[in-house]
Short mmCIF file of C-alpha atoms and ligand atoms in Angstrom, two decimals:
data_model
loop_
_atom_site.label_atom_id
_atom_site.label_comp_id
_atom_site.label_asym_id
_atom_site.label_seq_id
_atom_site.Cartn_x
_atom_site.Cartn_y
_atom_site.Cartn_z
CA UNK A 115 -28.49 -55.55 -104.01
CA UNK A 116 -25.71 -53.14 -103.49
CA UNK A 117 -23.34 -53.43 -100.67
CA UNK A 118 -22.49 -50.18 -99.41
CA UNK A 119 -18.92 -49.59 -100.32
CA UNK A 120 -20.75 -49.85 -104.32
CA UNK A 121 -22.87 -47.33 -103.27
CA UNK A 122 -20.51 -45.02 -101.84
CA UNK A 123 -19.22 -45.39 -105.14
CA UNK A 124 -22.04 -43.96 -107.03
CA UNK A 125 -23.75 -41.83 -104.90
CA UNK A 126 -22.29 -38.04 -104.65
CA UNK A 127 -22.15 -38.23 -100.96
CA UNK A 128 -20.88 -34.41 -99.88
CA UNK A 129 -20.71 -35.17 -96.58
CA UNK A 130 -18.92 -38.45 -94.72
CA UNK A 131 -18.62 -39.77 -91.47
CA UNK A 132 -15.11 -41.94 -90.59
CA UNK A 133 -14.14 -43.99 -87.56
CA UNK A 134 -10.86 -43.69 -86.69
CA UNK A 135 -8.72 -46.13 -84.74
CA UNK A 136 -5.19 -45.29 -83.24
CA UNK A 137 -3.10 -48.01 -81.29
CA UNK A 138 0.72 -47.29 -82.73
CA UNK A 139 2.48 -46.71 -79.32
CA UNK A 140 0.69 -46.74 -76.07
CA UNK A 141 -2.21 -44.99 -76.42
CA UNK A 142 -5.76 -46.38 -77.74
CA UNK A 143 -7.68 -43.46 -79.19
CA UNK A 144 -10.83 -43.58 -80.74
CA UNK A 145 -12.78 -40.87 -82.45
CA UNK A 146 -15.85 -40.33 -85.33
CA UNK A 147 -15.13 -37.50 -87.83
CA UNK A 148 -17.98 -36.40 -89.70
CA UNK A 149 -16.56 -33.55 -92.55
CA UNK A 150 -19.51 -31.34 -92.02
CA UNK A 151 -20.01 -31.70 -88.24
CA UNK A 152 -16.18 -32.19 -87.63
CA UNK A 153 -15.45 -34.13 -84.81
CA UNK A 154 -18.49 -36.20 -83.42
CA UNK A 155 -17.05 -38.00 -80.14
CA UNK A 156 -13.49 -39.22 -79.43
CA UNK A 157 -11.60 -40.89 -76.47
CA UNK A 158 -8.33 -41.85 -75.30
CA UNK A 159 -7.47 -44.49 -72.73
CA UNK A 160 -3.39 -43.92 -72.28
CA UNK A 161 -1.12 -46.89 -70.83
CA UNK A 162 1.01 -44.68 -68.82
CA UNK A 163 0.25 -46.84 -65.80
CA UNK A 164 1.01 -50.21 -67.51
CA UNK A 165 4.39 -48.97 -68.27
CA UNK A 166 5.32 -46.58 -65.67
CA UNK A 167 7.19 -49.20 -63.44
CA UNK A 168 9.15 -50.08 -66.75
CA UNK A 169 9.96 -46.58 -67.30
CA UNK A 170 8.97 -47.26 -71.25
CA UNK A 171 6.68 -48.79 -73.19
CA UNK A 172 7.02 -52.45 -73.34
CA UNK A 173 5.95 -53.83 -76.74
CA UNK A 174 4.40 -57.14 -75.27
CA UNK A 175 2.57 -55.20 -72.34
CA UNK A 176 1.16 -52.51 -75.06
CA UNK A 177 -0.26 -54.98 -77.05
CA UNK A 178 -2.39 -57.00 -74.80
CA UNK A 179 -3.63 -53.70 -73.57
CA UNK A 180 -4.96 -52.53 -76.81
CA UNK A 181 -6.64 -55.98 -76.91
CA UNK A 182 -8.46 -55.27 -74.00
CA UNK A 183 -9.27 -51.86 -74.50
CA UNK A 184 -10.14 -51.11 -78.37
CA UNK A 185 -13.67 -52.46 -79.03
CA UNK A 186 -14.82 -51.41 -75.84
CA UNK A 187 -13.56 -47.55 -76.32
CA UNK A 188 -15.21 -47.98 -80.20
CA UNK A 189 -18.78 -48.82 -78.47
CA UNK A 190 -18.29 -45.92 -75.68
CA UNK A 191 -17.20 -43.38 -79.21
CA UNK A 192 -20.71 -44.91 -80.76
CA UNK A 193 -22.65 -44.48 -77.86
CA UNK A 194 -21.55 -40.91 -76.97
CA UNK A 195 -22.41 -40.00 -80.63
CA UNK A 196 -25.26 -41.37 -80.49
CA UNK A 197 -24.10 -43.41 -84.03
CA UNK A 198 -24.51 -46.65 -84.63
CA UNK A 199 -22.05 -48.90 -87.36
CA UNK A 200 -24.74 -48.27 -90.28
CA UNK A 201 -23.91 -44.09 -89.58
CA UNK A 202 -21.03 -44.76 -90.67
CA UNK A 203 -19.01 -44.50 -94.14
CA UNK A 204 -15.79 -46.26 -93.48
CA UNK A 205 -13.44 -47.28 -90.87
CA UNK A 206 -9.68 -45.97 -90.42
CA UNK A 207 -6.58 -46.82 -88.47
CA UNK A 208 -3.18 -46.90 -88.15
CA UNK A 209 -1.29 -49.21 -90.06
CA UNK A 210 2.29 -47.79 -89.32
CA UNK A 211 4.96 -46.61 -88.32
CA UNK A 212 4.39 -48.39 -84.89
CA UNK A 213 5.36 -51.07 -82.60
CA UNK A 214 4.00 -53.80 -84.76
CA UNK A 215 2.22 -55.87 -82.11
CA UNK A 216 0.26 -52.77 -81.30
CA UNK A 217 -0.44 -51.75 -84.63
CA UNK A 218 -1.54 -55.06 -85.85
CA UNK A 219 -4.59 -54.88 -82.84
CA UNK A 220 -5.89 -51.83 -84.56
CA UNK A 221 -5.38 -53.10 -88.33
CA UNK A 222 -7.15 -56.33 -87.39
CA UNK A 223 -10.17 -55.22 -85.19
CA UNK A 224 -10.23 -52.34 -87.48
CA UNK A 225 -9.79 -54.75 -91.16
CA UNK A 226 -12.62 -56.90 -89.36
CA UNK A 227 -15.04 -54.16 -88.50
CA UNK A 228 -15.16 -52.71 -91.70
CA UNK A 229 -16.19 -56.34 -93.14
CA UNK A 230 -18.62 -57.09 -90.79
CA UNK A 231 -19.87 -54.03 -91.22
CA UNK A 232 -19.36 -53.64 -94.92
CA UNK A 233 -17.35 -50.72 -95.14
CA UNK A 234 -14.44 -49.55 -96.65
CA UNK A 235 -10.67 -50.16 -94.56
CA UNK A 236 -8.86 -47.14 -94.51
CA UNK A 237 -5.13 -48.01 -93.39
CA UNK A 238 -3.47 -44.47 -92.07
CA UNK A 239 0.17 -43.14 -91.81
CA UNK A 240 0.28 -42.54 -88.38
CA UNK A 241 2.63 -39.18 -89.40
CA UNK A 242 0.23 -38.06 -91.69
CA UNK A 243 -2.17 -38.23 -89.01
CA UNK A 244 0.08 -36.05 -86.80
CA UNK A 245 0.47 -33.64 -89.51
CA UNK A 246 -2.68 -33.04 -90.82
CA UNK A 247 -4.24 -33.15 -86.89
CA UNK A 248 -4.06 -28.90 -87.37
CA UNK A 249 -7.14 -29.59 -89.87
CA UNK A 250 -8.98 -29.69 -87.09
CA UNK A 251 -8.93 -27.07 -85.66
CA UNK A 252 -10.67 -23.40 -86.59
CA UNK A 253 -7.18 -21.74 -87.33
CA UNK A 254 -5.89 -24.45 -89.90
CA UNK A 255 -3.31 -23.98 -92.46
CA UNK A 256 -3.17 -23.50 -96.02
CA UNK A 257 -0.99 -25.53 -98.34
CA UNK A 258 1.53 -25.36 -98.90
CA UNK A 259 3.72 -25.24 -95.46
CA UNK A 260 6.88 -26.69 -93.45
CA UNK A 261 5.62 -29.01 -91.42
CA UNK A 262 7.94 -30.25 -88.35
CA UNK A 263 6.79 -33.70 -86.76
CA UNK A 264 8.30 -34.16 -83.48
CA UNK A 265 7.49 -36.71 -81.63
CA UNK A 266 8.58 -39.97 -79.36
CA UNK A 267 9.57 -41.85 -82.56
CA UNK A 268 10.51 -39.06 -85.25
CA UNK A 269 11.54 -35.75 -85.98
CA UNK A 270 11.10 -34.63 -89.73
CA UNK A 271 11.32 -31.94 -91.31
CA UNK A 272 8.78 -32.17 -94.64
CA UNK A 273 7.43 -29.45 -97.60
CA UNK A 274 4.05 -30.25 -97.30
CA UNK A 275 2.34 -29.38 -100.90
CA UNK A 276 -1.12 -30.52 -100.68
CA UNK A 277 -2.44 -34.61 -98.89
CA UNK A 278 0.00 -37.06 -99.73
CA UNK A 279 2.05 -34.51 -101.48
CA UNK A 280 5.61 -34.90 -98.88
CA UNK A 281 9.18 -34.20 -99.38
CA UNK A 282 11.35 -34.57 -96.47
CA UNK A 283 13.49 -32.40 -95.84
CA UNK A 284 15.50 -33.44 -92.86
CA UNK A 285 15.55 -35.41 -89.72
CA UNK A 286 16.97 -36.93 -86.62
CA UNK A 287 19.93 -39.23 -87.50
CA UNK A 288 19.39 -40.65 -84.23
CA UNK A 289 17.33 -40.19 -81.56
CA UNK A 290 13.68 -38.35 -81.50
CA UNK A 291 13.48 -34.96 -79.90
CA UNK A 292 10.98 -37.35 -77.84
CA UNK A 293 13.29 -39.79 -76.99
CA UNK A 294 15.43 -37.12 -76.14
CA UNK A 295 13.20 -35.67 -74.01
CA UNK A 296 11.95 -38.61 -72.00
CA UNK A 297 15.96 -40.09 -71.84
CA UNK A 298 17.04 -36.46 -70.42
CA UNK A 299 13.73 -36.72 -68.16
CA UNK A 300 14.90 -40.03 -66.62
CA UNK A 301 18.35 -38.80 -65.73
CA UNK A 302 16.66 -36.05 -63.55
CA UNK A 303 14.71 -38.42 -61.75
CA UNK A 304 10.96 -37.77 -63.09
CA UNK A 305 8.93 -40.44 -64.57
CA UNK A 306 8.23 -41.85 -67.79
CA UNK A 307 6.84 -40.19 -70.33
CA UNK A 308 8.77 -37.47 -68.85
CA UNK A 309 8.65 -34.68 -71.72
CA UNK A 310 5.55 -32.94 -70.04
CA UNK A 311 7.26 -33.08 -67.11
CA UNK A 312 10.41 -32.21 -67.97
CA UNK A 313 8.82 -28.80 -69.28
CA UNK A 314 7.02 -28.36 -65.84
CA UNK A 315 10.56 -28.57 -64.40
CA UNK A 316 12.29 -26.40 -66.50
CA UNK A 317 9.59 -23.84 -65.77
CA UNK A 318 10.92 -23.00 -62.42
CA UNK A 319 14.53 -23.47 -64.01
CA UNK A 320 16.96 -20.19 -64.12
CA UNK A 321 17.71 -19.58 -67.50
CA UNK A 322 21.70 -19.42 -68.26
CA UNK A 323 23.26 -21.30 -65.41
CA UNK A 324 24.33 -23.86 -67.64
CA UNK A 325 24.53 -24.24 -71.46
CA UNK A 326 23.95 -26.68 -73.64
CA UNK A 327 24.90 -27.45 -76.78
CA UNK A 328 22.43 -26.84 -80.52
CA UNK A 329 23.84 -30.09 -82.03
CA UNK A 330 23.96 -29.91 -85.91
CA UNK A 331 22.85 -26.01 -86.11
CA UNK A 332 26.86 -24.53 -87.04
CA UNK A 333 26.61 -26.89 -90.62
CA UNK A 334 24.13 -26.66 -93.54
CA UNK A 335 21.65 -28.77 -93.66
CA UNK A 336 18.01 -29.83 -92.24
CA UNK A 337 19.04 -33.24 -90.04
CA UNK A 338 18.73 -33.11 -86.58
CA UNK A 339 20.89 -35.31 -84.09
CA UNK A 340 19.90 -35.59 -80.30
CA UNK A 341 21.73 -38.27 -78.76
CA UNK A 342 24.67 -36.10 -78.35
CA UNK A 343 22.62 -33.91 -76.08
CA UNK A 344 21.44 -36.02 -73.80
CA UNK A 345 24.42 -37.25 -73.18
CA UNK A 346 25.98 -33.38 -72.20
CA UNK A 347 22.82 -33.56 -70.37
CA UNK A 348 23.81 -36.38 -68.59
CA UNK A 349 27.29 -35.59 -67.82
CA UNK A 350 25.93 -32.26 -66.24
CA UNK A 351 24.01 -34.08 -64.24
CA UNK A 352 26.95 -36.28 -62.94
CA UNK A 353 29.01 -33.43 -62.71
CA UNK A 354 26.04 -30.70 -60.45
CA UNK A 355 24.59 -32.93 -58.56
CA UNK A 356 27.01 -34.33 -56.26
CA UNK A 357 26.95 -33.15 -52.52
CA UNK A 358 24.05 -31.00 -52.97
CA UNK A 359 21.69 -30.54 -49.86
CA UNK A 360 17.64 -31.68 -51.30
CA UNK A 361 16.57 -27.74 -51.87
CA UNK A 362 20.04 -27.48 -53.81
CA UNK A 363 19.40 -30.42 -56.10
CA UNK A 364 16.00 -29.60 -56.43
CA UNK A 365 17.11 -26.46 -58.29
CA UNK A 366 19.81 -28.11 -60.16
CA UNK A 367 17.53 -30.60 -61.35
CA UNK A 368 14.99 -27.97 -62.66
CA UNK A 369 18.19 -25.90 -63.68
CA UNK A 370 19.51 -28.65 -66.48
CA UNK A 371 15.98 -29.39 -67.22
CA UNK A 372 15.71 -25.91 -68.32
CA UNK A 373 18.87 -25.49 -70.23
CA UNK A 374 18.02 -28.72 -72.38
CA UNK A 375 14.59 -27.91 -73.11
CA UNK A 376 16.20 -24.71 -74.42
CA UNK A 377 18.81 -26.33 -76.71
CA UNK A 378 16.02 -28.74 -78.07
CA UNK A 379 13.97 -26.09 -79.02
CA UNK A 380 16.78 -23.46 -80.31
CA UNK A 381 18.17 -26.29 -82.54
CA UNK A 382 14.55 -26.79 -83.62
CA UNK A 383 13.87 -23.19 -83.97
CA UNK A 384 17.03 -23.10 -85.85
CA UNK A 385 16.30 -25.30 -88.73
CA UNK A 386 12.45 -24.41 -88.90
CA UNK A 387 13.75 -20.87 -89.97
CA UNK A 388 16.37 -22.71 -92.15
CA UNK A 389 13.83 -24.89 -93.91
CA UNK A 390 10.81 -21.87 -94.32
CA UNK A 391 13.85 -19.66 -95.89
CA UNK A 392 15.01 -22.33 -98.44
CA UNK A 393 11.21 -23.20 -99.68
CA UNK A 394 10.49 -19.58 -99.30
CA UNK A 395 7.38 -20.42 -97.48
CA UNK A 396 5.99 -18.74 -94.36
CA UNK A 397 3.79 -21.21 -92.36
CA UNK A 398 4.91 -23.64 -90.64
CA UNK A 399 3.09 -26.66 -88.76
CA UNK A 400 4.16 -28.36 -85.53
CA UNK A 401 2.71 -31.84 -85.01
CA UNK A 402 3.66 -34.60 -82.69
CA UNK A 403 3.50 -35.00 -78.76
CA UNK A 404 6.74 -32.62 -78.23
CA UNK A 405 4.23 -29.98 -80.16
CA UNK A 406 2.51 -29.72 -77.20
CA UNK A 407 5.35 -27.50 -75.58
CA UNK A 408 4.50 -24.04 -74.28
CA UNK A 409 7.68 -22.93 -74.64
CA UNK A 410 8.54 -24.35 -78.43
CA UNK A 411 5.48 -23.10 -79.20
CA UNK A 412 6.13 -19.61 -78.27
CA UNK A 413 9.69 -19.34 -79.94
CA UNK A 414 8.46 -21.04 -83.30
CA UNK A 415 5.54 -18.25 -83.00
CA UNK A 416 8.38 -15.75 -82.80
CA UNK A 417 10.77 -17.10 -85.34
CA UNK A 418 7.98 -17.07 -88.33
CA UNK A 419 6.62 -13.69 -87.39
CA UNK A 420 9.62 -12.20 -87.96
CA UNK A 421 9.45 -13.92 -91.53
CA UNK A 422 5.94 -12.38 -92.27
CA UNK A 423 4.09 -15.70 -91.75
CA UNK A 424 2.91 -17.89 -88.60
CA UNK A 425 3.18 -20.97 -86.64
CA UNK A 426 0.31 -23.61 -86.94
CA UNK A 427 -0.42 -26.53 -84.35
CA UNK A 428 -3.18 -28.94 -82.46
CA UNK A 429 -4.87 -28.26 -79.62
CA UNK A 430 -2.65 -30.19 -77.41
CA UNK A 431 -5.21 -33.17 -76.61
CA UNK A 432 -4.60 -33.71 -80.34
CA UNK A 433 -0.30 -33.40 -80.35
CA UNK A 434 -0.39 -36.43 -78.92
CA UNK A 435 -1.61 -39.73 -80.40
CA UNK A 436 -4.90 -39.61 -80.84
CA UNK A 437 -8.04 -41.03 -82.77
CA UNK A 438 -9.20 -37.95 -84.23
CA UNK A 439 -5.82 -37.28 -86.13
CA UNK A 440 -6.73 -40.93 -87.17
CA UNK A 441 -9.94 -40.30 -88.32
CA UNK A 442 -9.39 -37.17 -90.56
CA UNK A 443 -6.47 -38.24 -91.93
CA UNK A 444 -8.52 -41.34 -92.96
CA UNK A 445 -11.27 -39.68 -94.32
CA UNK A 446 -9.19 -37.52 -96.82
CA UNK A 447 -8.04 -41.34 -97.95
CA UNK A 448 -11.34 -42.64 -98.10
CA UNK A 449 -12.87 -39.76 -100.17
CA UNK A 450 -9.67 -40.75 -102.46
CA UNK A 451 -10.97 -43.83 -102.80
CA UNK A 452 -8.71 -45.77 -100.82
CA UNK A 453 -9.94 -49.66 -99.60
CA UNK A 454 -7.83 -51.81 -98.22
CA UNK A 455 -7.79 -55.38 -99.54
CA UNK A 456 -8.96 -58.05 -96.99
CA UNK A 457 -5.23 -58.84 -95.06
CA UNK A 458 -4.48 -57.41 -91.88
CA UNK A 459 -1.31 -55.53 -93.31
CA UNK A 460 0.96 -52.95 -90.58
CA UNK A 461 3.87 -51.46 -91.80
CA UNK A 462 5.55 -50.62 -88.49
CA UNK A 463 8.50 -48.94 -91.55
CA UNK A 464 6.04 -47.10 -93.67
CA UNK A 465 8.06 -43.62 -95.42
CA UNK A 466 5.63 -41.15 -95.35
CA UNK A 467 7.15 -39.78 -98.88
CA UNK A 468 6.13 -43.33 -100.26
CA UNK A 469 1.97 -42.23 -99.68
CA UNK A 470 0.58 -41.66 -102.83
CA UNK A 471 -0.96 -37.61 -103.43
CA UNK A 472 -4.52 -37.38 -103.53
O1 KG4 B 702 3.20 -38.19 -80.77
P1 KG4 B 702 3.35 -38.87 -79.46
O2 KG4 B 702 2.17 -38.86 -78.52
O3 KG4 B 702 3.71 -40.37 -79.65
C1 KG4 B 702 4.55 -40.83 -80.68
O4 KG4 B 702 4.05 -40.96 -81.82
O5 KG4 B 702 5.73 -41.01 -80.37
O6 KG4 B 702 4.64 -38.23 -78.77
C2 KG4 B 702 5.05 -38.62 -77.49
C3 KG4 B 702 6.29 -37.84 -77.13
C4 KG4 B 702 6.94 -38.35 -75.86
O7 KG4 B 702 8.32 -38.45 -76.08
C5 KG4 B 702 6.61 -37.25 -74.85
O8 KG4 B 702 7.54 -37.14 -73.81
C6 KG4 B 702 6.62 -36.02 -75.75
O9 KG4 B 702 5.97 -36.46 -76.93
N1 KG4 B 702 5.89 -34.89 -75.16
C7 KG4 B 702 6.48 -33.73 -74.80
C8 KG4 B 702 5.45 -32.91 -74.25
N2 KG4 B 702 4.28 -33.61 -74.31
C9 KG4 B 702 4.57 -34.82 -74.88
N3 KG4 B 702 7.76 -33.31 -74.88
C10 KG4 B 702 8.03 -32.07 -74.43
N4 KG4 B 702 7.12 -31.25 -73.89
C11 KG4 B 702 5.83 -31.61 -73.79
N5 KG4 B 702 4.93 -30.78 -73.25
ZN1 ZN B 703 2.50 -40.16 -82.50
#
């Protein structure tokens, strides 16, 4: 009798049904993609409140919480989809870049699963999920595009040719625009993971009381370098916010939020134009939590209409980690053929230029 990862191989199935596990950072997300009914259920149980009184992730905490939380979230996904494991044609999750304890709970409950159940193992580049998580939605890109992943951990800049098909074309030397985010987020007081709330801050923020630098944007070249920033940030914030009655620092606060939300997203602005003018391309993707930003969003809609083209991005449930990301990502892979062998392999290192082009 056939098992059913031989009969995947020799039946002409159009149609496939993935579920996808994400547990990189500090967020479990679980989803079923189905490619002809798209997305079938998906959830998301975030740590914030494990970490908050850290103000970061810790590793160890992250972990133990994905223990907990995984198999449970992958029966609730079933259940609301009405599925059970025999609906299904493979299993997927991250196997890097990540915190390695955290990935190594999803490669092993998801390695495990997809024996017991007899399915393929789909190990995903948690980047690639983040960049291909437009796919999802109505409005999604053609290849090829720029493709700008910003998140807590990266910011790249990658020529995006087809799946698996990724030259990079810059990034941060040092810190995320993220980390950057959350670091500058800190120093004003809000709490962790403070880029969403930075941007709230900066939204009542006058524009042009204070300046910031565009690190890296008066030299050729597609790197990006943060750390500088946050530390001008930071010195502003020694330098305003002495003697200043509540209302007054209040306003200072939101005033240096809003001048470093705008430098981030000139200097990304910057070399998005830089990079769709040197691969004479015109679309451009934006991926990763920071993706989620109103206000990057609206200049990066700007800067590639005035190149003929347009800006492409998640719904904002699916900038940040998710399962579904996961999941699709996965079941491009598995259609490939991919099947992991039977070790519980993460790569919390993995280059996204090393995946192989399907
Ligand atoms: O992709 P993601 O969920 O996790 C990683 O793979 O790192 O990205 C999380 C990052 C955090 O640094 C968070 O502060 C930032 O994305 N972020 C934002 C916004 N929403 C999330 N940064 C700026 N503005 C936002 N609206
Ligand atoms: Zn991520």
């Amino acid at each position: 009798m056939l098992g059913k990862i031989a009969l995947l191989q020799l039946t002409e199935t159009n149609f496939m049904r993935i579920l996808g596990i994400e547990t990189s950072c500090d967020e479990t997300g679980i989803a079923i993609y189905d490619d002809d009914k798209g997305i079938m259920a998906h959830r998301l149980y975030s740590q914030i409140a494990v970490h908050a009184d850290y103000g970061g992730v810790v590793p160890e905490l992250a972990s133990r919480d994905h223990v907990r939380k995984t198999i449970p979230l992958i029966q609730a996904v079933l259940k609301d989809a009405n599925l059970t494991p025999q609906d299904l044609d493979g299993v997927a999750y991250t196997a890097g870049p990540g915190l390695v304890g955290a990935l190594l709970v999803g490669c092993s409950i998801g390695r495990s699963l997809a024996y017991g159940w007899d399915l393929p193992a789909v190990p995903v580049h948690h980047m690639e999920g983040h960049l291909l998580a437009p796919m999802l939605e109505d409005d999604a890109p053609e290849f090829p595009f720029i493709a700008l992943l910003v998140s807590g951990g990266h910011t790249m800049l990658v020529r995006v040719e087809g799946i698996g098909q990724y030259k990079l074309l810059g990034e941060s030397v040092d810190d995320a625009a993220g980390e950057a985010f959350d670091k500058t987020a800190k120093l004003l007081g809000l709490d962790y993971p403070g880029g969403p709330a930075l941007a709230k801050m900066a939204e009542s923020g006058v524009a042009g009381r204070f300046k910031l630098p565009r690190p890296m944007t008066d030299r050729p070249g597609l790197d990006f370098s943060f750390s500088g920033l946050k530390t001008a940030a930071s010195t502003l914030v020694r330098k305003e916010c002495l003697e200043l009655t509540a209302t007054e620092l209040k306003q200072t606060h939101a005033d240096i939020a809003h001048a470093f939300q705008q430098a981030v997203i000139d200097t990304l602005a910057i070399k998005c134009k830089r990079a769709l003018k040197q691969e004479n391309l015109n679309r451009l993707v934006i991926a990763g939590g920071v993706s989620a930003n109103t206000a990057l969003r609206e200049k990066l809609a700007v800067t590639t209409k005035k190149l003929g083209g347009s800006v492409f991005y998640p719904r904002p449930e699916f900038c940040t980690d998710n399962g579904a990301m996961i999941a699709y990502a996965g079941l491009q892979r598995l259609k490939a053929g991919t099947n992991a062998d039977l070790t519980f392999k993460a790569n919390p290192r993995w280059s996204l230029e090393s995946l192989p082009a399907i």
